[in-house]
CSV table of N, CA and C in Angstrom, one decimal:
chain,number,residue,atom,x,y,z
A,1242,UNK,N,11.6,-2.9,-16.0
A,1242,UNK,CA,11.5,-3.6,-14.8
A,1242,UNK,C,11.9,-2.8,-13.6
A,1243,UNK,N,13.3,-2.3,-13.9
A,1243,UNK,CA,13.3,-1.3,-12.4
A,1243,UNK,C,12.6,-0.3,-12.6
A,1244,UNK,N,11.8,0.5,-13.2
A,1244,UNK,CA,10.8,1.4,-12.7
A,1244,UNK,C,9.8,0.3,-12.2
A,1245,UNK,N,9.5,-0.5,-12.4
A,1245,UNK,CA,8.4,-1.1,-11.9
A,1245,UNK,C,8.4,-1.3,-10.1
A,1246,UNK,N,10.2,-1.7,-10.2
A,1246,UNK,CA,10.3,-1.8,-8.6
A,1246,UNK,C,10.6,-0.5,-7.7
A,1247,UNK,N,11.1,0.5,-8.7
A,1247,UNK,CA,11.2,1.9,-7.7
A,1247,UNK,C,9.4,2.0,-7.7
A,1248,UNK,N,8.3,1.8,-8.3
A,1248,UNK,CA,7.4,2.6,-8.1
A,1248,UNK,C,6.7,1.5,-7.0
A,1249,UNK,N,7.0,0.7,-6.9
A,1249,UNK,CA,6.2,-0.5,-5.6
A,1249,UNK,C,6.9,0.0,-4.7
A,1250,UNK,N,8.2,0.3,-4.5
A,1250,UNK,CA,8.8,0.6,-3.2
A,1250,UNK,C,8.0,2.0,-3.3
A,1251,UNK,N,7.6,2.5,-4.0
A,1251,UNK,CA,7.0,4.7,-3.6
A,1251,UNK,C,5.7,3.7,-3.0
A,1252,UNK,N,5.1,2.5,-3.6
A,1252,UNK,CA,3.7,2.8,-3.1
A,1252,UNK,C,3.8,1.8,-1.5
A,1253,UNK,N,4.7,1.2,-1.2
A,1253,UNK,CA,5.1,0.3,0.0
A,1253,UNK,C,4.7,1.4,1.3
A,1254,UNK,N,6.1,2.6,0.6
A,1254,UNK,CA,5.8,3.6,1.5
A,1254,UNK,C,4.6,4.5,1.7
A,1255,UNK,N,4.0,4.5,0.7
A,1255,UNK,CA,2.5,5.0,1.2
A,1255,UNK,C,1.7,4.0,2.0
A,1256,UNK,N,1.4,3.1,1.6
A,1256,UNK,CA,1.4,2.1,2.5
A,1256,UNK,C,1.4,2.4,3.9
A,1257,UNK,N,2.8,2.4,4.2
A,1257,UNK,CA,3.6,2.2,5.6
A,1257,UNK,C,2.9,3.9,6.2
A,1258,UNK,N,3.3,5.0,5.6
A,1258,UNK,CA,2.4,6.0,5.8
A,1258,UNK,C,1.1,6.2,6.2
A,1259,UNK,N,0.3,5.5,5.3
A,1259,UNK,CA,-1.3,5.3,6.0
A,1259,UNK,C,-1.7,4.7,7.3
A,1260,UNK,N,-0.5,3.8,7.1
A,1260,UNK,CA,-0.8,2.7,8.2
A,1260,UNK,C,-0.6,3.7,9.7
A,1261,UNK,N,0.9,4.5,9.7
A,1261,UNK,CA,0.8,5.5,10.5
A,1261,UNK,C,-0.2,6.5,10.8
A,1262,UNK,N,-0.7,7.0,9.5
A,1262,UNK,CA,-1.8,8.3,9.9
A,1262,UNK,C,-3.0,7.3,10.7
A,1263,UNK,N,-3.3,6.4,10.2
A,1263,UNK,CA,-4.7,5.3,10.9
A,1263,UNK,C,-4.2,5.0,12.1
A,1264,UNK,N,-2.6,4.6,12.5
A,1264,UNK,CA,-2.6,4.6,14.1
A,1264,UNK,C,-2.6,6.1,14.7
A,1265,UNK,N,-2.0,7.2,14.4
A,1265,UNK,CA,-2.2,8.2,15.1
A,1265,UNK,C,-3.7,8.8,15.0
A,1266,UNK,N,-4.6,8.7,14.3
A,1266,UNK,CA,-5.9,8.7,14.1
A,1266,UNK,C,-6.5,8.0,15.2
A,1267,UNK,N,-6.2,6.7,15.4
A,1267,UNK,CA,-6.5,6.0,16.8
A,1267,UNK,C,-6.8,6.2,17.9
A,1268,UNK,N,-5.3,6.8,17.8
A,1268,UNK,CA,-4.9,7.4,19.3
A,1268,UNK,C,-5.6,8.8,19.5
A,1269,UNK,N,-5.9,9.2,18.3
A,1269,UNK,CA,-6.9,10.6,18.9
A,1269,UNK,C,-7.6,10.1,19.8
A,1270,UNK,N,-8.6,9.5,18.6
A,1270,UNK,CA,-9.8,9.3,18.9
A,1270,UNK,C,-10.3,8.4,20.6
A,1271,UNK,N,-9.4,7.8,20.7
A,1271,UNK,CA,-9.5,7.1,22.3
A,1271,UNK,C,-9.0,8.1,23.5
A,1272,UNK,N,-8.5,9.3,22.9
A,1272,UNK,CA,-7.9,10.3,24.3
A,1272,UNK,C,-6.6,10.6,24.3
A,1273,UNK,N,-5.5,9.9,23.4
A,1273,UNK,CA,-4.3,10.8,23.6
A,1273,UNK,C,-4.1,11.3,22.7
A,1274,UNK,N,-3.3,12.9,23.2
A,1274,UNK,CA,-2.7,14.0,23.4
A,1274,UNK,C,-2.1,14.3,21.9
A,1275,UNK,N,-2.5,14.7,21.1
A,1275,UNK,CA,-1.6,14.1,19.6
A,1275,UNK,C,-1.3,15.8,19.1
A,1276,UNK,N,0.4,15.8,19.1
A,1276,UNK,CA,0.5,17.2,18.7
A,1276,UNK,C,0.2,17.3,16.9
A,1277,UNK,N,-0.9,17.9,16.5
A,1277,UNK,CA,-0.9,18.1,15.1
A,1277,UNK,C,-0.3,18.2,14.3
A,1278,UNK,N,0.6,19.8,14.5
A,1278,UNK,CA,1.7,19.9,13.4
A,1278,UNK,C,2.5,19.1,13.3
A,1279,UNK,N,3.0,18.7,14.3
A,1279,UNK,CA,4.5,17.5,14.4
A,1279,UNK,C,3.7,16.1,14.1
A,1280,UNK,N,2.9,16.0,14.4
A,1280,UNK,CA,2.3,14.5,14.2
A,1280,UNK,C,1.8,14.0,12.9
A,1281,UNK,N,0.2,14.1,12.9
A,1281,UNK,CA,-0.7,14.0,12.1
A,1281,UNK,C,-0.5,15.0,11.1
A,1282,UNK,N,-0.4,16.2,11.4
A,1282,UNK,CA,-0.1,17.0,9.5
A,1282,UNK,C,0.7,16.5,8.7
A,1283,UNK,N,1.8,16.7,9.4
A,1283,UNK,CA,3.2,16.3,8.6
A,1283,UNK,C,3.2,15.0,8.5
A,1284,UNK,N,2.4,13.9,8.8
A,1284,UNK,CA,2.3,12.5,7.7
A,1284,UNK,C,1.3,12.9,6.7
A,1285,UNK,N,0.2,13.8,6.7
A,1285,UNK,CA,-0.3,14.1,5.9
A,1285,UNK,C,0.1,14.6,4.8
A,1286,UNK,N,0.8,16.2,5.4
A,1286,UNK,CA,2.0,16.5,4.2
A,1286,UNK,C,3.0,15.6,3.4
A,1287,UNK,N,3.3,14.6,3.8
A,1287,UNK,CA,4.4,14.0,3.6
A,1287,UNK,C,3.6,12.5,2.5
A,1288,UNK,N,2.6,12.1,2.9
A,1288,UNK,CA,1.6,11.6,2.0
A,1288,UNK,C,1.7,12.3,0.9
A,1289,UNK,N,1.1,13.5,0.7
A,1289,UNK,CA,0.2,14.0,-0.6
A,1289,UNK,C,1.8,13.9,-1.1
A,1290,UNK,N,3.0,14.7,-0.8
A,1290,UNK,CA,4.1,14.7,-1.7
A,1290,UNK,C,4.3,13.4,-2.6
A,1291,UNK,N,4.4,12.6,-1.9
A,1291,UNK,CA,4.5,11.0,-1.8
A,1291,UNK,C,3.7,10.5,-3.6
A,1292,UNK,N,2.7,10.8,-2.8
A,1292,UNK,CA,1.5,10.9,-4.0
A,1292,UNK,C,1.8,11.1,-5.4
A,1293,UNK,N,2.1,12.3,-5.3
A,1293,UNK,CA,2.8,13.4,-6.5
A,1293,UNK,C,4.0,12.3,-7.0
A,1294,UNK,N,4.5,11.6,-6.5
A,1294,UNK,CA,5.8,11.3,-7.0
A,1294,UNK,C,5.4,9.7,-7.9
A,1295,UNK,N,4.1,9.3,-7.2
A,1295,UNK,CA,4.2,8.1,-8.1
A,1295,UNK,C,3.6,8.0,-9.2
A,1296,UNK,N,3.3,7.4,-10.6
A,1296,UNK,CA,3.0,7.8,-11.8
A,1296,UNK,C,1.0,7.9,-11.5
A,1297,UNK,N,0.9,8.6,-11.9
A,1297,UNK,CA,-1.3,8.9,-11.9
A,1297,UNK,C,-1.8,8.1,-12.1
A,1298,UNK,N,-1.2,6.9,-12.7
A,1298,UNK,CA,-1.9,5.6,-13.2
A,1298,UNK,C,-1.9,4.5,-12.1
A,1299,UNK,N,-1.1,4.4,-11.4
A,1299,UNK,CA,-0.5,3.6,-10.2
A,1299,UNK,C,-1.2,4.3,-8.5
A,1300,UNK,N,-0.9,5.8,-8.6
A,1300,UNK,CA,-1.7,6.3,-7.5
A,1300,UNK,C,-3.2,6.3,-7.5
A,1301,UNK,N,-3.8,6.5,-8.8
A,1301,UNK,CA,-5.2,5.9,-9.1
A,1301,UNK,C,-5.8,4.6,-8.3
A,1302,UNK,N,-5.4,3.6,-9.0
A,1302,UNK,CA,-5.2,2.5,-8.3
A,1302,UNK,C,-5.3,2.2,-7.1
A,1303,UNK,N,-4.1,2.7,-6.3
A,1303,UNK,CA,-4.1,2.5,-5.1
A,1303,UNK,C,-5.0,3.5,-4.5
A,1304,UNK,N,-5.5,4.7,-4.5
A,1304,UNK,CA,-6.5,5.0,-3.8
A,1304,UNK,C,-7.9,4.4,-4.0
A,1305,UNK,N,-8.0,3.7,-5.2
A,1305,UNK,CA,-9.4,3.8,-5.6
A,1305,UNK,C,-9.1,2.3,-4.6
A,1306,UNK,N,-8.2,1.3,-4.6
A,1306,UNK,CA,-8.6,0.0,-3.5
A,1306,UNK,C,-8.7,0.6,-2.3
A,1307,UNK,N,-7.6,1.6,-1.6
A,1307,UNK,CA,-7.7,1.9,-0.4
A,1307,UNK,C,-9.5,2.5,0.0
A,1308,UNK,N,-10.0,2.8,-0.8
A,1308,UNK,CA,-11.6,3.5,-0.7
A,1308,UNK,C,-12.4,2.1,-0.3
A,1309,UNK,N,-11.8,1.1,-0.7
A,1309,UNK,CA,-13.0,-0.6,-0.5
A,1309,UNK,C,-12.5,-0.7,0.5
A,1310,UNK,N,-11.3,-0.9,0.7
A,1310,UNK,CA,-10.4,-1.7,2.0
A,1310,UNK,C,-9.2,-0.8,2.5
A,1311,UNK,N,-9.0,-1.2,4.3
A,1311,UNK,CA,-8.1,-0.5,4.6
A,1311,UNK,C,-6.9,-0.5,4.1
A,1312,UNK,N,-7.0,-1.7,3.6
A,1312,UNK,CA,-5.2,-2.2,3.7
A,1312,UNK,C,-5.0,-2.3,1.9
A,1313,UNK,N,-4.4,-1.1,1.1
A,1313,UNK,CA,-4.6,-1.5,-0.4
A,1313,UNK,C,-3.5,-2.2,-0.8
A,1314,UNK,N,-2.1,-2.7,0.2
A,1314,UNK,CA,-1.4,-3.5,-0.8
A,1314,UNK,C,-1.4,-5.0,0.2
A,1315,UNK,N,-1.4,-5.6,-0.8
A,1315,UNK,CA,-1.6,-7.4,0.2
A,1315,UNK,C,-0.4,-8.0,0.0
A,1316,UNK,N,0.0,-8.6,0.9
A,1316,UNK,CA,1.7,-9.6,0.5
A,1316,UNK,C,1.1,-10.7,0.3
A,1317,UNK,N,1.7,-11.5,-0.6
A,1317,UNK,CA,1.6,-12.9,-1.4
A,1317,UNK,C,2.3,-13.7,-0.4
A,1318,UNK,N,2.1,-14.7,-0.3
A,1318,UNK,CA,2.7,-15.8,0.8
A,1318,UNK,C,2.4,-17.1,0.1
A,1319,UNK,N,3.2,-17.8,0.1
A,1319,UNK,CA,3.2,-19.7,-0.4
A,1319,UNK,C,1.7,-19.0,-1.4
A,1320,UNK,N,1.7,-18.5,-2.5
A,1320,UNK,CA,0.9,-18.6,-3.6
A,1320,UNK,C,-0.8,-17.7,-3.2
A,1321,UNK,N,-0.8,-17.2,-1.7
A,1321,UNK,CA,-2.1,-16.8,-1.5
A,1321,UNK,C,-1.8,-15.0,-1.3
A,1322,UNK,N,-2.6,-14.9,-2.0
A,1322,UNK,CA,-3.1,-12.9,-1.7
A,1322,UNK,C,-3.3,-12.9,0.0
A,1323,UNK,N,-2.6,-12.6,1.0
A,1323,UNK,CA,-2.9,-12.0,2.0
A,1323,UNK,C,-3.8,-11.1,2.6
A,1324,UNK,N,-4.6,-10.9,1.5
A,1324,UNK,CA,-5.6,-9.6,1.5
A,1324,UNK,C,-7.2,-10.2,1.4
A,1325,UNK,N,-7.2,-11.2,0.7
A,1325,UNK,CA,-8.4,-12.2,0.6
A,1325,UNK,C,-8.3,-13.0,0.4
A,1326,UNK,N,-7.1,-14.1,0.9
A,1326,UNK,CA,-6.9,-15.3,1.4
A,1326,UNK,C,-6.9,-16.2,0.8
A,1327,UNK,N,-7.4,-16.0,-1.0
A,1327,UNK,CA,-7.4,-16.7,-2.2
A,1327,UNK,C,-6.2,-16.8,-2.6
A,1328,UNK,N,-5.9,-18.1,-3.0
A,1328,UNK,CA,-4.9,-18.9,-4.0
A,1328,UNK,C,-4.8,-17.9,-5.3
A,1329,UNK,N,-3.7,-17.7,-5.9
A,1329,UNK,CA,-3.8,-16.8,-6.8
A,1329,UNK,C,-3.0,-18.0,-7.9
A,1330,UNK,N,-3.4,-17.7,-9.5
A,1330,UNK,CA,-3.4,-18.3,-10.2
A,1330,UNK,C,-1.7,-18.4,-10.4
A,1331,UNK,N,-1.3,-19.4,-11.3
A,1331,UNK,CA,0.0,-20.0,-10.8
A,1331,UNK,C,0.6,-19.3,-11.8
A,1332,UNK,N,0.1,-18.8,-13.0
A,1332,UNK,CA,0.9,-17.8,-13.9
A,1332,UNK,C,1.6,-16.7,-13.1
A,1333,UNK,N,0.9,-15.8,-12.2
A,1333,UNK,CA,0.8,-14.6,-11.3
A,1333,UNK,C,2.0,-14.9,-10.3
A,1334,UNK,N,2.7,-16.0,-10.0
A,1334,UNK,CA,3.3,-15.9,-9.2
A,1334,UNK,C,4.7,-15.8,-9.9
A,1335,UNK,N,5.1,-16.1,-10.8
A,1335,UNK,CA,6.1,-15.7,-11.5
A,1335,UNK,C,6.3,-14.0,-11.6
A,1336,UNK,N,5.2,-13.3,-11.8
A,1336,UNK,CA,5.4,-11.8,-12.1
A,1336,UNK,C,5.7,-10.9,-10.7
A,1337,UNK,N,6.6,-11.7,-9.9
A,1337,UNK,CA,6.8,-10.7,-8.4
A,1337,UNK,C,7.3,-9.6,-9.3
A,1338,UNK,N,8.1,-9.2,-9.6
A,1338,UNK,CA,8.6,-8.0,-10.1
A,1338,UNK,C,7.7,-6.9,-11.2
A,1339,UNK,N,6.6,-7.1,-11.0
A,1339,UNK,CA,5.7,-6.3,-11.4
A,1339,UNK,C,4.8,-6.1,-10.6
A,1340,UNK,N,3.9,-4.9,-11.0
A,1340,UNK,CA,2.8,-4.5,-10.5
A,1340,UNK,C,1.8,-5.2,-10.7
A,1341,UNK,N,1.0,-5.6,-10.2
A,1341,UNK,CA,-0.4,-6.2,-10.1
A,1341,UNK,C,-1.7,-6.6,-9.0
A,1342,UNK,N,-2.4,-6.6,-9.2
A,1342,UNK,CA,-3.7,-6.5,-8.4
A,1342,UNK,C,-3.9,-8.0,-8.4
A,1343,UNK,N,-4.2,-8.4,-7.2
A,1343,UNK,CA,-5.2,-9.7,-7.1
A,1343,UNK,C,-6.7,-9.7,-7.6
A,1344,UNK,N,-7.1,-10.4,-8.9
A,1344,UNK,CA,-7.9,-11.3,-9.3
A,1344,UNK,C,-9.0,-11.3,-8.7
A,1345,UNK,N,-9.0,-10.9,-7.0
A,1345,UNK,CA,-10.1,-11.5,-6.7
A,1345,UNK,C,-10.9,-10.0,-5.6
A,1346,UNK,N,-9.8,-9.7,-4.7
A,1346,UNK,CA,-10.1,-8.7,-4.4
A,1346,UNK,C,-9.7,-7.1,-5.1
A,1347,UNK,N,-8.9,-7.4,-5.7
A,1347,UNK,CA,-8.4,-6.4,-6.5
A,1347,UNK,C,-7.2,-5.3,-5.7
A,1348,UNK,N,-6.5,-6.0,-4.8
A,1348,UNK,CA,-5.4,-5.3,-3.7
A,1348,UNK,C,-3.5,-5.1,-4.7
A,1349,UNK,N,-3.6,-4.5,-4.6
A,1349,UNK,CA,-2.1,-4.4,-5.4
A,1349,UNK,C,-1.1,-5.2,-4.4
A,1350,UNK,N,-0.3,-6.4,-5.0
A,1350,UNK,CA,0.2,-7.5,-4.4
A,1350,UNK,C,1.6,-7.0,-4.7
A,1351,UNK,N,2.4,-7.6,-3.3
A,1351,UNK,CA,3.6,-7.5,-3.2
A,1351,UNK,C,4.2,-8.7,-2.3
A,1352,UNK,N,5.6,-8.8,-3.1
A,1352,UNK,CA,6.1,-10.0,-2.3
A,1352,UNK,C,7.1,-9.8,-1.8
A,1353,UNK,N,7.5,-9.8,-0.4
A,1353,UNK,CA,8.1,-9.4,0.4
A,1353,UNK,C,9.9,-10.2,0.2
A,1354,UNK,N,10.8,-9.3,0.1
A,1354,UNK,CA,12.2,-9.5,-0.8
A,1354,UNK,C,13.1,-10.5,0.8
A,1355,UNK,N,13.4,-11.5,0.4
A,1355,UNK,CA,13.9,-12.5,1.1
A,1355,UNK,C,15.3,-12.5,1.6
């Protein structure tokens, strides 16, 4: 069970990571000034490591959702996937402490620690 939760927290942070490289990607692309090395590389760099550290089976996963959709992890709220706005089955909400994909869109769900 705690490997389960050190490896959601490695993929949160990739997560949170992407989310950064897609806003500094933004901001190129509309006109500002974006220093490469300090910017945009080194979240890149700091991704791939990232990558490396979480098990092949799990980083699989999450790239192969991030390739459908931008956003590959969805937070659960009062019983719904966040990610496609479907009710998720009432077994599934007992397993916060594991890894798993929504049922419907297929987004690796996470439930945000209270």
């Amino acid at each position: 069970m705690k490997k389960e939760i050190d490896i959601m927290r490695l993929l949160k942070r990739l997560f949170d990571l992407d989310n950064l490289i897609a806003d500094k990607e933004a901001d190129k692309k509309i006109g500002f000034k974006i220093d490469e090395e300090v910017g945009l590389l080194s979240l890149k760099r700091e991704r791939a490591n990232l990558l490396k550290e979480i098990p092949k089976e799990y980083a699989d996963t999450y790239e192969r959702v991030k390739k459908r959709y931008t956003l590959a992890l969805a937070e659960v709220k009062n019983g719904f996937c966040f990610g496609c706005f479907q009710q998720l089955p009432t077994e599934m909400l007992v397993r916060s402490n594991e890894i798993v994909t929504c049922p419907n869109c297929g987004r690796i769900l996470f439930w945000r620690e209270e």
